[in-house]
């Protein structure tokens, strides 16, 4: 009963996504209405929803994870944590809320999305907005000059949720950062290598990692004649290029941000540059960039990064792209962003109203260098250079869930190995003693919580939960000091001496695992 | 540098605990002032604390976990999760905040400790106070009638923190619950079995699990002449017996709660009962309890629970105790609480002002049956009977950390297996290619982020981080297409052909693991 309901909900989610996609693609109206009808049918199956009457729901933009989703989540986390550990990272944790003052002045315009706690007396608190600012606070507070750490935890943003696309108000971040005074591009290149390892192992489709450099961007803006006090605001206009046409970005620069049209056009020339080492070499010859120290530095670092990427055998995944800007203010050097190729989308004009749904759908990882953030927390302004990457884990969950649904893959949510079955009534004591013995031998074991369960119910439980073995006891087994060991899949049964039971089960489980 | 600072902080924590303990034990004043002097010396070592100037701190009652604490935490979680999975549990997750209305009316007086979020427009939200109410909300919302699930996550209480004792405002709960309509005591006994498995495997010292029954308590109150509308308030007075003398509890019942002194004295008679099946049998013969249907039911269920505990071979850990009451309103049947034996404490009079520090120091797990909670969320009041247990993980962390500190155990915070060492300058390309090869072969590998690191620095890094192997390249190795493989502990070096490197490392690691 409960499983059916969950299955229907999964189908509704899937069907809803299909309908939205058809609408977004402006598909044939008959096709759309046919699919909408299917969606309504599914919803009707669920029947009356008391959730609405009682406000029996999760807060807007948040969700529960059911056992299937948790099993997928565990698998993804394992892959990612294994990679972080392969690169020698430690892990830390910080509180879910920080002093409000800790977050103040770190996020620019986005600060409006911070969740504040109610003033109930005592300190003023806010929920963490990302893991990077708490990390910087942690480094400064503990005077740590060098660390390689990962941190996987939930963060909070009062944003417009787009939950089918994996955009929530409560969501996981999955960060890996290297802090310390090191030589150029060595930690930076390792972050890019980590993104490649993770995305390749998760098998979520082909992807590219776009890379750029904040110093190069600033030098390019200077070369184009952008006044220095407009660098950040023009940078955030450039950041929209992955989802907006150049014409609209140009208009924003000129009309909203008061940029000289000639400067805008020069920017328009540069942001088209994208490619490998050859493009860097071409830009290094550009006369206007050559006059800008920052641009030259940025280009040389980009060159070194791409060379290191070749040594790491990941150059085929990495594209230098002068139009990559990334939103956050705190980046000071290399920036990068990984996008799934299958999910590239048409840039849309903001006026079309479609922007919301198509925003950076394909972005699954991003990060960069931020050398000044820790210094903001230190009494003497002492800096600790940092570079890091954040894996867009919610989007990856959404893709994996969709894949599991599409392939009809049966996902086990428990790991139970043995089910202890009563063949007759009044054997509860024998069952309990068997369970005790198996648990204490570290065998994953379940039994019915009914005193006298029906044999058929017990075997059905084994089958529907994918439990590979059952141990059956009845009067005859008890008399002969033995049990019946049954393989759920083959239905082969054999008698096993009571004393050899643990040993026989372990043998059989080892065989099953090796198959 | 950073490690030293952390070590000093650990020492300060340790020393602070010692001083508090001496004060609580009313030790000799000279001894105390000697230890206080040591504490101040340690604090002086840390020097000027910019944290205070800048309010560079975690919110009150919360803490960061450093890598060593995280390594301990990971170990404890692994033991606990393994146990939950051994018993066939699935896992779920819920948002860190709930609609305020979801929590309203579930916690009685303790509701004042709930953290509310600021009203920034939209829904009114509160941080979760425990994992049980969100679980009940989840069951009702998804119409789930039967599930066995665990949930490990942080919860929030605006309580007075006592952080050295493991009492925080943000803390982990570690819950296992069985929901479903089953036969008496079968799920309940399994919860107790789980507590025994976990506490025994964690090796944190000897412990006992006290058990009692809410129906028995209510029947006993009725037998003593307590009016029914005073059951809950008298119950919460009884709950204080583990930390307060009977005389004070009696005074609270009579003076504050208006109970008849004769009734109080009858309660005083019953709450002394504690023991095994023999005590249950004795109470079953008590004439005044025999008139109370609930008391008899409770006793019979207690009897069955203790019998099941014998079958599970955990009877030596379980003590029936009529003075156990537990605070929460929502329990309806069996209740239990596990206490470490080494941590039993003197009951103190509230007037002494010491109560704060000594409250339930030894309690490391607790739970019980709550059959009505899910019904509070269902439109038709449909009930789903539940029983569960919560492991007091923060206290366990505190004990484990203390143990690690006391035994001077070196805890590794990374799992790095191989360090790639440059023997000479200008070999960065060779190092990067080696790292790529080892990472892609799933070998946990690190290298220096300096272009030309000193050999001595590299070897010292291996030693201080417990990295078992290093791979050394120099000009001669490159010329001979080989590397030097060095065992950090034995300092034995041998030449290995470049092509056989991965294979040789895996062989050596397997050997090291088997030692």
mmCIF file of C-alpha atoms in Angstrom, chain A residues 160-493:
data_model
loop_
_atom_site.group_PDB
_atom_site.id
_atom_site.type_symbol
_atom_site.label_atom_id
_atom_site.label_comp_id
_atom_site.label_asym_id
_atom_site.label_seq_id
_atom_site.Cartn_x
_atom_site.Cartn_y
_atom_site.Cartn_z
ATOM 1 C CA UNK A 160 12.831 30.783 -5.697
ATOM 2 C CA UNK A 161 12.849 27.017 -5.606
ATOM 3 C CA UNK A 162 12.767 24.988 -8.855
ATOM 4 C CA UNK A 163 12.617 21.604 -7.215
ATOM 5 C CA UNK A 164 12.246 19.400 -10.263
ATOM 6 C CA UNK A 165 15.538 20.862 -11.487
ATOM 7 C CA UNK A 166 17.241 20.190 -8.187
ATOM 8 C CA UNK A 167 17.037 23.772 -6.897
ATOM 9 C CA UNK A 168 15.917 23.893 -3.263
ATOM 10 C CA UNK A 169 15.913 26.274 -0.317
ATOM 11 C CA UNK A 170 17.653 23.620 1.767
ATOM 12 C CA UNK A 171 20.308 21.800 -0.196
ATOM 13 C CA UNK A 172 23.572 19.959 0.173
ATOM 14 C CA UNK A 173 26.883 21.480 -0.668
ATOM 15 C CA UNK A 174 29.841 19.269 -1.168
ATOM 16 C CA UNK A 175 33.013 21.326 -0.917
ATOM 17 C CA UNK A 176 36.687 20.540 -1.291
ATOM 18 C CA UNK A 177 39.193 23.317 -0.588
ATOM 19 C CA UNK A 178 42.949 23.670 -0.360
ATOM 20 C CA UNK A 179 44.178 26.484 1.883
ATOM 21 C CA UNK A 180 47.826 27.468 2.058
ATOM 22 C CA UNK A 181 50.626 29.519 0.519
ATOM 23 C CA UNK A 182 51.702 27.381 -2.435
ATOM 24 C CA UNK A 183 53.104 27.654 -5.950
ATOM 25 C CA UNK A 184 50.851 28.823 -8.800
ATOM 26 C CA UNK A 185 48.194 26.470 -10.162
ATOM 27 C CA UNK A 186 49.300 23.316 -8.329
ATOM 28 C CA UNK A 187 46.325 23.239 -5.919
ATOM 29 C CA UNK A 188 44.082 24.810 -8.579
ATOM 30 C CA UNK A 189 44.782 22.067 -11.124
ATOM 31 C CA UNK A 190 44.122 19.362 -8.513
ATOM 32 C CA UNK A 191 40.641 20.826 -7.899
ATOM 33 C CA UNK A 192 39.890 20.517 -11.621
ATOM 34 C CA UNK A 193 41.249 16.956 -11.602
ATOM 35 C CA UNK A 194 38.908 16.125 -8.718
ATOM 36 C CA UNK A 195 35.888 17.410 -10.640
ATOM 37 C CA UNK A 196 36.843 15.157 -13.563
ATOM 38 C CA UNK A 197 37.267 12.108 -11.336
ATOM 39 C CA UNK A 198 33.905 12.622 -9.641
ATOM 40 C CA UNK A 199 31.837 13.431 -12.708
ATOM 41 C CA UNK A 200 33.384 10.573 -14.691
ATOM 42 C CA UNK A 201 32.780 8.039 -11.930
ATOM 43 C CA UNK A 202 29.175 9.116 -11.389
ATOM 44 C CA UNK A 203 28.455 8.397 -15.067
ATOM 45 C CA UNK A 204 25.916 11.168 -15.428
ATOM 46 C CA UNK A 205 26.834 11.987 -19.013
ATOM 47 C CA UNK A 206 29.410 13.947 -20.951
ATOM 48 C CA UNK A 207 30.592 17.255 -19.537
ATOM 49 C CA UNK A 208 33.066 20.077 -20.014
ATOM 50 C CA UNK A 209 34.805 22.230 -17.430
ATOM 51 C CA UNK A 210 35.037 25.869 -18.462
ATOM 52 C CA UNK A 211 37.903 27.780 -16.862
ATOM 53 C CA UNK A 212 38.774 31.467 -16.679
ATOM 54 C CA UNK A 213 40.642 33.863 -14.406
ATOM 55 C CA UNK A 214 39.369 36.880 -12.464
ATOM 56 C CA UNK A 215 42.606 38.795 -13.022
ATOM 57 C CA UNK A 216 42.338 38.198 -16.755
ATOM 58 C CA UNK A 217 38.726 39.411 -16.667
ATOM 59 C CA UNK A 218 39.730 42.557 -14.756
ATOM 60 C CA UNK A 219 42.669 43.176 -17.088
ATOM 61 C CA UNK A 220 40.371 42.672 -20.069
ATOM 62 C CA UNK A 221 37.829 45.136 -18.631
ATOM 63 C CA UNK A 222 40.618 47.679 -18.133
ATOM 64 C CA UNK A 223 41.822 47.095 -21.697
ATOM 65 C CA UNK A 224 38.259 47.694 -22.930
ATOM 66 C CA UNK A 225 38.055 50.987 -21.044
ATOM 67 C CA UNK A 226 35.717 49.928 -18.229
ATOM 68 C CA UNK A 227 36.253 52.203 -15.190
ATOM 69 C CA UNK A 228 37.669 50.234 -12.255
ATOM 70 C CA UNK A 229 34.675 50.911 -9.992
ATOM 71 C CA UNK A 230 32.461 49.158 -12.563
ATOM 72 C CA UNK A 231 34.556 45.944 -12.781
ATOM 73 C CA UNK A 232 32.356 43.880 -10.427
ATOM 74 C CA UNK A 233 29.015 45.008 -11.805
ATOM 75 C CA UNK A 234 30.145 44.473 -15.419
ATOM 76 C CA UNK A 235 31.523 41.098 -14.352
ATOM 77 C CA UNK A 236 28.107 40.071 -13.038
ATOM 78 C CA UNK A 237 26.567 41.133 -16.359
ATOM 79 C CA UNK A 238 29.072 38.911 -18.202
ATOM 80 C CA UNK A 239 28.102 36.103 -15.794
ATOM 81 C CA UNK A 240 24.655 36.053 -17.397
ATOM 82 C CA UNK A 241 26.054 35.141 -20.824
ATOM 83 C CA UNK A 242 25.471 31.424 -20.254
ATOM 84 C CA UNK A 243 21.745 32.035 -20.116
ATOM 85 C CA UNK A 244 21.158 35.307 -21.970
ATOM 86 C CA UNK A 245 21.928 36.570 -25.495
ATOM 87 C CA UNK A 246 24.836 38.966 -25.894
ATOM 88 C CA UNK A 247 22.485 41.677 -27.140
ATOM 89 C CA UNK A 248 20.627 41.635 -23.809
ATOM 90 C CA UNK A 249 23.811 41.600 -21.765
ATOM 91 C CA UNK A 250 25.167 44.486 -23.853
ATOM 92 C CA UNK A 251 21.958 46.442 -23.265
ATOM 93 C CA UNK A 252 22.230 45.819 -19.499
ATOM 94 C CA UNK A 253 25.826 47.086 -19.500
ATOM 95 C CA UNK A 254 24.971 50.254 -21.383
ATOM 96 C CA UNK A 255 21.447 51.122 -20.194
ATOM 97 C CA UNK A 256 21.478 49.872 -16.600
ATOM 98 C CA UNK A 257 25.137 50.092 -15.729
ATOM 99 C CA UNK A 258 26.042 53.189 -17.731
ATOM 100 C CA UNK A 259 28.902 51.635 -19.693
ATOM 101 C CA UNK A 260 30.247 53.353 -22.789
ATOM 102 C CA UNK A 261 28.892 51.410 -25.844
ATOM 103 C CA UNK A 262 32.383 51.207 -27.339
ATOM 104 C CA UNK A 263 33.689 49.527 -24.178
ATOM 105 C CA UNK A 264 30.761 47.107 -24.287
ATOM 106 C CA UNK A 265 31.557 46.203 -27.878
ATOM 107 C CA UNK A 266 35.184 45.555 -27.007
ATOM 108 C CA UNK A 267 34.010 43.231 -24.251
ATOM 109 C CA UNK A 268 31.751 41.584 -26.810
ATOM 110 C CA UNK A 269 34.834 40.902 -28.910
ATOM 111 C CA UNK A 270 36.781 39.255 -26.097
ATOM 112 C CA UNK A 271 34.054 37.099 -24.549
ATOM 113 C CA UNK A 272 33.884 35.060 -27.733
ATOM 114 C CA UNK A 273 37.339 33.598 -27.079
ATOM 115 C CA UNK A 274 37.111 30.006 -26.026
ATOM 116 C CA UNK A 275 39.348 26.964 -26.545
ATOM 117 C CA UNK A 276 42.665 25.526 -25.445
ATOM 118 C CA UNK A 277 46.300 26.575 -25.175
ATOM 119 C CA UNK A 278 46.215 27.968 -28.737
ATOM 120 C CA UNK A 279 43.592 30.545 -27.732
ATOM 121 C CA UNK A 280 45.708 31.578 -24.710
ATOM 122 C CA UNK A 281 48.708 32.037 -26.997
ATOM 123 C CA UNK A 282 46.604 34.146 -29.360
ATOM 124 C CA UNK A 283 45.418 36.380 -26.494
ATOM 125 C CA UNK A 284 48.986 36.720 -25.185
ATOM 126 C CA UNK A 285 49.768 38.393 -28.524
ATOM 127 C CA UNK A 286 46.846 40.851 -28.226
ATOM 128 C CA UNK A 287 48.291 44.359 -28.029
ATOM 129 C CA UNK A 288 45.592 45.854 -25.800
ATOM 130 C CA UNK A 289 45.757 43.022 -23.225
ATOM 131 C CA UNK A 290 49.562 43.178 -23.253
ATOM 132 C CA UNK A 291 49.388 46.655 -21.690
ATOM 133 C CA UNK A 292 47.480 45.260 -18.681
ATOM 134 C CA UNK A 293 49.676 43.581 -16.067
ATOM 135 C CA UNK A 294 46.699 41.697 -14.575
ATOM 136 C CA UNK A 295 45.607 40.351 -17.952
ATOM 137 C CA UNK A 296 49.086 39.028 -18.710
ATOM 138 C CA UNK A 297 49.367 37.438 -15.268
ATOM 139 C CA UNK A 298 45.963 35.848 -15.673
ATOM 140 C CA UNK A 299 46.841 34.501 -19.119
ATOM 141 C CA UNK A 300 50.110 33.052 -17.886
ATOM 142 C CA UNK A 301 48.358 31.315 -15.021
ATOM 143 C CA UNK A 302 45.707 29.980 -17.397
ATOM 144 C CA UNK A 303 48.493 28.634 -19.604
ATOM 145 C CA UNK A 304 50.117 26.885 -16.651
ATOM 146 C CA UNK A 305 46.755 25.472 -15.545
ATOM 147 C CA UNK A 306 46.084 24.018 -18.991
ATOM 148 C CA UNK A 307 49.589 22.545 -19.093
ATOM 149 C CA UNK A 308 49.019 20.877 -15.715
ATOM 150 C CA UNK A 309 45.671 19.601 -16.979
ATOM 151 C CA UNK A 310 47.544 17.924 -19.846
ATOM 152 C CA UNK A 311 49.864 16.204 -17.370
ATOM 153 C CA UNK A 312 46.798 15.053 -15.423
ATOM 154 C CA UNK A 313 45.319 13.725 -18.700
ATOM 155 C CA UNK A 314 42.170 15.802 -18.337
ATOM 156 C CA UNK A 315 42.838 18.421 -21.026
ATOM 157 C CA UNK A 316 40.048 16.992 -23.210
ATOM 158 C CA UNK A 317 37.515 17.942 -20.525
ATOM 159 C CA UNK A 318 38.768 21.497 -19.956
ATOM 160 C CA UNK A 319 37.924 24.571 -22.065
ATOM 161 C CA UNK A 320 39.292 28.029 -21.477
ATOM 162 C CA UNK A 321 36.338 30.445 -21.884
ATOM 163 C CA UNK A 322 36.686 34.218 -21.487
ATOM 164 C CA UNK A 323 32.908 34.583 -21.041
ATOM 165 C CA UNK A 324 32.898 32.604 -17.762
ATOM 166 C CA UNK A 325 32.559 35.089 -14.877
ATOM 167 C CA UNK A 326 30.775 33.339 -11.914
ATOM 168 C CA UNK A 327 28.594 35.319 -9.576
ATOM 169 C CA UNK A 328 30.357 35.477 -6.234
ATOM 170 C CA UNK A 329 32.364 38.553 -5.355
ATOM 171 C CA UNK A 330 35.095 36.798 -3.417
ATOM 172 C CA UNK A 331 36.956 35.056 -6.257
ATOM 173 C CA UNK A 332 40.424 36.468 -6.959
ATOM 174 C CA UNK A 333 42.042 34.027 -9.413
ATOM 175 C CA UNK A 334 41.126 30.921 -11.369
ATOM 176 C CA UNK A 335 37.395 30.222 -11.695
ATOM 177 C CA UNK A 336 35.765 27.151 -13.184
ATOM 178 C CA UNK A 337 32.405 25.574 -13.807
ATOM 179 C CA UNK A 338 31.480 22.085 -15.017
ATOM 180 C CA UNK A 339 28.431 21.692 -17.292
ATOM 181 C CA UNK A 340 26.751 18.556 -18.529
ATOM 182 C CA UNK A 341 26.748 18.542 -22.313
ATOM 183 C CA UNK A 342 23.318 16.950 -22.674
ATOM 184 C CA UNK A 343 21.772 19.764 -20.695
ATOM 185 C CA UNK A 344 23.001 22.789 -22.647
ATOM 186 C CA UNK A 345 20.148 25.151 -23.264
ATOM 187 C CA UNK A 346 19.173 27.977 -25.529
ATOM 188 C CA UNK A 347 19.923 31.371 -24.071
ATOM 189 C CA UNK A 348 16.594 33.113 -23.611
ATOM 190 C CA UNK A 349 15.722 36.744 -23.380
ATOM 191 C CA UNK A 350 14.713 37.677 -19.789
ATOM 192 C CA UNK A 351 11.494 39.084 -21.234
ATOM 193 C CA UNK A 352 10.335 35.621 -22.315
ATOM 194 C CA UNK A 353 9.677 34.627 -18.721
ATOM 195 C CA UNK A 354 11.250 31.235 -19.387
ATOM 196 C CA UNK A 355 14.545 32.165 -17.814
ATOM 197 C CA UNK A 356 13.679 30.796 -14.382
ATOM 198 C CA UNK A 357 13.470 27.209 -15.522
ATOM 199 C CA UNK A 358 16.448 27.158 -17.833
ATOM 200 C CA UNK A 359 19.045 28.817 -15.620
ATOM 201 C CA UNK A 360 22.327 26.882 -15.517
ATOM 202 C CA UNK A 361 20.509 23.585 -15.663
ATOM 203 C CA UNK A 362 23.661 21.840 -16.740
ATOM 204 C CA UNK A 363 26.043 23.255 -14.123
ATOM 205 C CA UNK A 364 27.094 20.452 -11.770
ATOM 206 C CA UNK A 365 30.272 21.820 -10.177
ATOM 207 C CA UNK A 366 32.036 25.113 -9.806
ATOM 208 C CA UNK A 367 34.586 26.988 -7.810
ATOM 209 C CA UNK A 368 37.715 29.046 -7.904
ATOM 210 C CA UNK A 369 40.413 30.824 -5.978
ATOM 211 C CA UNK A 370 39.592 33.233 -3.130
ATOM 212 C CA UNK A 371 42.746 34.582 -1.548
ATOM 213 C CA UNK A 372 41.255 37.415 0.524
ATOM 214 C CA UNK A 373 38.277 35.850 2.341
ATOM 215 C CA UNK A 374 40.116 34.451 5.387
ATOM 216 C CA UNK A 375 41.831 37.828 5.874
ATOM 217 C CA UNK A 376 38.393 39.419 6.362
ATOM 218 C CA UNK A 377 38.106 37.433 9.614
ATOM 219 C CA UNK A 378 41.628 37.954 10.935
ATOM 220 C CA UNK A 379 42.311 40.737 13.415
ATOM 221 C CA UNK A 380 45.457 41.731 11.530
ATOM 222 C CA UNK A 381 43.998 40.951 8.121
ATOM 223 C CA UNK A 382 46.418 38.034 7.672
ATOM 224 C CA UNK A 383 45.521 36.258 4.439
ATOM 225 C CA UNK A 384 45.377 32.536 3.800
ATOM 226 C CA UNK A 385 45.160 31.813 0.055
ATOM 227 C CA UNK A 386 42.432 29.291 -0.802
ATOM 228 C CA UNK A 387 41.113 27.491 -3.828
ATOM 229 C CA UNK A 388 38.183 25.130 -3.879
ATOM 230 C CA UNK A 389 35.399 23.401 -5.691
ATOM 231 C CA UNK A 390 31.770 22.753 -4.862
ATOM 232 C CA UNK A 391 29.962 19.770 -6.358
ATOM 233 C CA UNK A 392 26.336 20.562 -7.342
ATOM 234 C CA UNK A 393 25.101 17.494 -5.609
ATOM 235 C CA UNK A 394 21.340 18.208 -5.696
ATOM 236 C CA UNK A 395 21.362 18.366 -9.470
ATOM 237 C CA UNK A 396 23.319 15.116 -9.525
ATOM 238 C CA UNK A 397 20.735 13.516 -7.187
ATOM 239 C CA UNK A 398 17.952 14.678 -9.510
ATOM 240 C CA UNK A 399 19.701 13.139 -12.519
ATOM 241 C CA UNK A 400 20.408 9.871 -10.684
ATOM 242 C CA UNK A 401 16.820 9.610 -9.418
ATOM 243 C CA UNK A 402 15.507 10.237 -12.892
ATOM 244 C CA UNK A 403 17.871 7.610 -14.293
ATOM 245 C CA UNK A 404 16.807 5.047 -11.674
ATOM 246 C CA UNK A 405 13.159 5.721 -12.479
ATOM 247 C CA UNK A 406 13.723 5.583 -16.237
ATOM 248 C CA UNK A 407 15.607 2.282 -16.142
ATOM 249 C CA UNK A 408 13.123 0.775 -13.659
ATOM 250 C CA UNK A 409 16.110 -0.248 -11.594
ATOM 251 C CA UNK A 410 15.079 -1.937 -8.330
ATOM 252 C CA UNK A 411 16.990 -0.161 -5.572
ATOM 253 C CA UNK A 412 17.306 -1.969 -2.238
ATOM 254 C CA UNK A 413 16.831 0.308 0.753
ATOM 255 C CA UNK A 414 18.004 -2.223 3.328
ATOM 256 C CA UNK A 415 20.933 -4.640 3.402
ATOM 257 C CA UNK A 416 19.214 -7.515 5.205
ATOM 258 C CA UNK A 417 20.860 -10.866 4.417
ATOM 259 C CA UNK A 418 18.713 -13.342 6.314
ATOM 260 C CA UNK A 419 15.049 -13.545 7.310
ATOM 261 C CA UNK A 420 14.144 -15.899 10.150
ATOM 262 C CA UNK A 421 10.883 -17.705 9.314
ATOM 263 C CA UNK A 422 8.499 -19.578 11.635
ATOM 264 C CA UNK A 423 6.985 -22.560 9.822
ATOM 265 C CA UNK A 424 4.452 -23.046 12.607
ATOM 266 C CA UNK A 425 2.786 -21.269 15.493
ATOM 267 C CA UNK A 426 4.289 -20.604 18.906
ATOM 268 C CA UNK A 427 7.920 -20.569 17.880
ATOM 269 C CA UNK A 428 8.654 -16.996 18.884
ATOM 270 C CA UNK A 429 11.237 -18.042 21.456
ATOM 271 C CA UNK A 430 13.137 -20.085 18.868
ATOM 272 C CA UNK A 431 13.045 -17.202 16.396
ATOM 273 C CA UNK A 432 14.361 -14.743 18.975
ATOM 274 C CA UNK A 433 17.200 -17.058 19.906
ATOM 275 C CA UNK A 434 18.107 -17.516 16.233
ATOM 276 C CA UNK A 435 18.065 -13.760 15.602
ATOM 277 C CA UNK A 436 20.247 -13.138 18.645
ATOM 278 C CA UNK A 437 22.769 -15.634 17.390
ATOM 279 C CA UNK A 438 22.857 -14.189 13.866
ATOM 280 C CA UNK A 439 23.019 -10.541 15.008
ATOM 281 C CA UNK A 440 25.830 -11.334 17.386
ATOM 282 C CA UNK A 441 27.650 -12.983 14.470
ATOM 283 C CA UNK A 442 27.227 -9.717 12.518
ATOM 284 C CA UNK A 443 24.728 -11.184 10.052
ATOM 285 C CA UNK A 444 22.070 -8.707 8.924
ATOM 286 C CA UNK A 445 18.877 -10.371 10.062
ATOM 287 C CA UNK A 446 15.169 -9.605 10.243
ATOM 288 C CA UNK A 447 12.108 -11.419 11.502
ATOM 289 C CA UNK A 448 8.397 -10.730 11.693
ATOM 290 C CA UNK A 449 7.159 -8.659 14.637
ATOM 291 C CA UNK A 450 4.034 -10.838 14.779
ATOM 292 C CA UNK A 451 3.949 -13.629 17.291
ATOM 293 C CA UNK A 452 2.528 -16.105 14.802
ATOM 294 C CA UNK A 453 3.144 -14.799 11.285
ATOM 295 C CA UNK A 454 1.855 -16.739 8.278
ATOM 296 C CA UNK A 455 4.629 -18.569 6.404
ATOM 297 C CA UNK A 456 3.471 -17.095 3.074
ATOM 298 C CA UNK A 457 3.672 -13.530 4.430
ATOM 299 C CA UNK A 458 7.190 -14.175 5.616
ATOM 300 C CA UNK A 459 8.387 -15.524 2.275
ATOM 301 C CA UNK A 460 6.706 -12.673 0.420
ATOM 302 C CA UNK A 461 8.530 -10.194 2.663
ATOM 303 C CA UNK A 462 11.823 -11.837 1.678
ATOM 304 C CA UNK A 463 11.025 -11.596 -2.005
ATOM 305 C CA UNK A 464 9.707 -8.060 -2.078
ATOM 306 C CA UNK A 465 12.646 -6.796 -0.010
ATOM 307 C CA UNK A 466 15.301 -8.718 -1.921
ATOM 308 C CA UNK A 467 16.508 -10.636 1.164
ATOM 309 C CA UNK A 468 18.700 -13.391 -0.308
ATOM 310 C CA UNK A 469 18.393 -16.069 2.391
ATOM 311 C CA UNK A 470 15.839 -17.347 4.863
ATOM 312 C CA UNK A 471 16.297 -19.578 7.878
ATOM 313 C CA UNK A 472 13.193 -21.663 8.526
ATOM 314 C CA UNK A 473 12.357 -23.373 11.790
ATOM 315 C CA UNK A 474 9.507 -25.775 12.467
ATOM 316 C CA UNK A 475 8.865 -28.586 14.883
ATOM 317 C CA UNK A 476 10.837 -31.159 12.912
ATOM 318 C CA UNK A 477 13.859 -28.857 12.640
ATOM 319 C CA UNK A 478 13.775 -28.263 16.380
ATOM 320 C CA UNK A 479 13.617 -31.994 17.084
ATOM 321 C CA UNK A 480 16.616 -32.658 14.830
ATOM 322 C CA UNK A 481 18.591 -29.679 16.135
ATOM 323 C CA UNK A 482 18.746 -28.195 12.651
ATOM 324 C CA UNK A 483 17.210 -25.460 10.482
ATOM 325 C CA UNK A 484 16.245 -25.153 6.838
ATOM 326 C CA UNK A 485 18.347 -22.665 4.871
ATOM 327 C CA UNK A 486 16.560 -21.377 1.759
ATOM 328 C CA UNK A 487 17.860 -19.330 -1.152
ATOM 329 C CA UNK A 488 15.142 -16.807 -2.000
ATOM 330 C CA UNK A 489 16.027 -16.553 -5.686
ATOM 331 C CA UNK A 490 16.595 -20.225 -6.564
ATOM 332 C CA UNK A 491 14.149 -21.473 -3.890
ATOM 333 C CA UNK A 492 16.640 -24.242 -3.156
ATOM 334 C CA UNK A 493 16.336 -25.457 0.445
#
